[in-house]
């Protein structure tokens, strides 16, 4: 429950919005966070 899946966490309408925001601004930060959460 601490690390919910992005698919279930974000609805269909929010997926492109959050995806675009993370891809444009928080690309590196998002990748690092996801990598740390899923690797550890």
PDB file of C-alpha atoms in Angstrom:
ATOM      1  CA  UNK A   1       0.000   0.000   0.000  1.00  0.00           C
ATOM      2  CA  UNK A   2       3.040   2.231   0.382  1.00  0.00           C
ATOM      3  CA  UNK A   3       3.946   1.918  -3.303  1.00  0.00           C
ATOM      4  CA  UNK A   4       0.685   1.661  -5.313  1.00  0.00           C
ATOM      5  CA  UNK A   5       0.864   0.900  -9.006  1.00  0.00           C
ATOM      6  CA  UNK A   6       0.727   3.960 -11.310  1.00  0.00           C
ATOM      7  CA  UNK A   7      -2.016   2.313 -13.381  1.00  0.00           C
ATOM      8  CA  UNK A   8      -4.357   1.989 -10.404  1.00  0.00           C
ATOM      9  CA  UNK A   9      -3.235   5.221  -8.767  1.00  0.00           C
ATOM     10  CA  UNK A  10      -3.906   7.410 -11.801  1.00  0.00           C
ATOM     11  CA  UNK A  11      -7.229   7.283 -13.687  1.00  0.00           C
ATOM     12  CA  UNK A  12      -7.403   7.301 -17.488  1.00  0.00           C
ATOM     13  CA  UNK A  13      -7.971  11.073 -17.541  1.00  0.00           C
ATOM     14  CA  UNK A  14      -5.060  11.823 -15.215  1.00  0.00           C
ATOM     15  CA  UNK A  15      -2.585   9.453 -16.882  1.00  0.00           C
ATOM     16  CA  UNK A  16      -1.628  11.737 -19.836  1.00  0.00           C
ATOM     17  CA  UNK A  17      -1.521  14.833 -17.612  1.00  0.00           C
ATOM     18  CA  UNK A  18       0.737  13.338 -14.951  1.00  0.00           C
ATOM     19  CA  UNK A  19       2.773  11.558 -17.628  1.00  0.00           C
ATOM     20  CA  UNK A  20       3.362  14.809 -19.491  1.00  0.00           C
ATOM     21  CA  UNK A  21       4.262  16.718 -16.334  1.00  0.00           C
ATOM     22  CA  UNK A  22       6.705  14.084 -15.138  1.00  0.00           C
ATOM     23  CA  UNK A  23       8.190  13.631 -18.604  1.00  0.00           C
ATOM     24  CA  UNK A  24       8.695  17.371 -19.099  1.00  0.00           C
ATOM     25  CA  UNK A  25       9.763  18.633 -15.672  1.00  0.00           C
ATOM     26  CA  UNK A  26      10.381  15.811 -13.227  1.00  0.00           C
ATOM     27  CA  UNK A  27      11.854  13.368 -15.730  1.00  0.00           C
ATOM     28  CA  UNK A  28      15.131  12.744 -13.900  1.00  0.00           C
ATOM     29  CA  UNK A  29      13.712  13.074 -10.385  1.00  0.00           C
ATOM     30  CA  UNK A  30      10.802  10.762 -11.192  1.00  0.00           C
ATOM     31  CA  UNK A  31      13.078   8.121 -12.701  1.00  0.00           C
ATOM     32  CA  UNK A  32      15.409   8.231  -9.691  1.00  0.00           C
ATOM     33  CA  UNK A  33      12.512   7.950  -7.249  1.00  0.00           C
ATOM     34  CA  UNK A  34      10.888   5.067  -9.106  1.00  0.00           C
ATOM     35  CA  UNK A  35      14.225   3.311  -9.465  1.00  0.00           C
ATOM     36  CA  UNK A  36      14.951   3.598  -5.735  1.00  0.00           C
ATOM     37  CA  UNK A  37      11.455   2.513  -4.682  1.00  0.00           C
ATOM     38  CA  UNK A  38      11.275  -0.480  -7.022  1.00  0.00           C
ATOM     39  CA  UNK A  39      14.915  -1.585  -6.678  1.00  0.00           C
ATOM     40  CA  UNK A  40      15.023  -1.472  -2.875  1.00  0.00           C
TER      41      UNK A  40
END
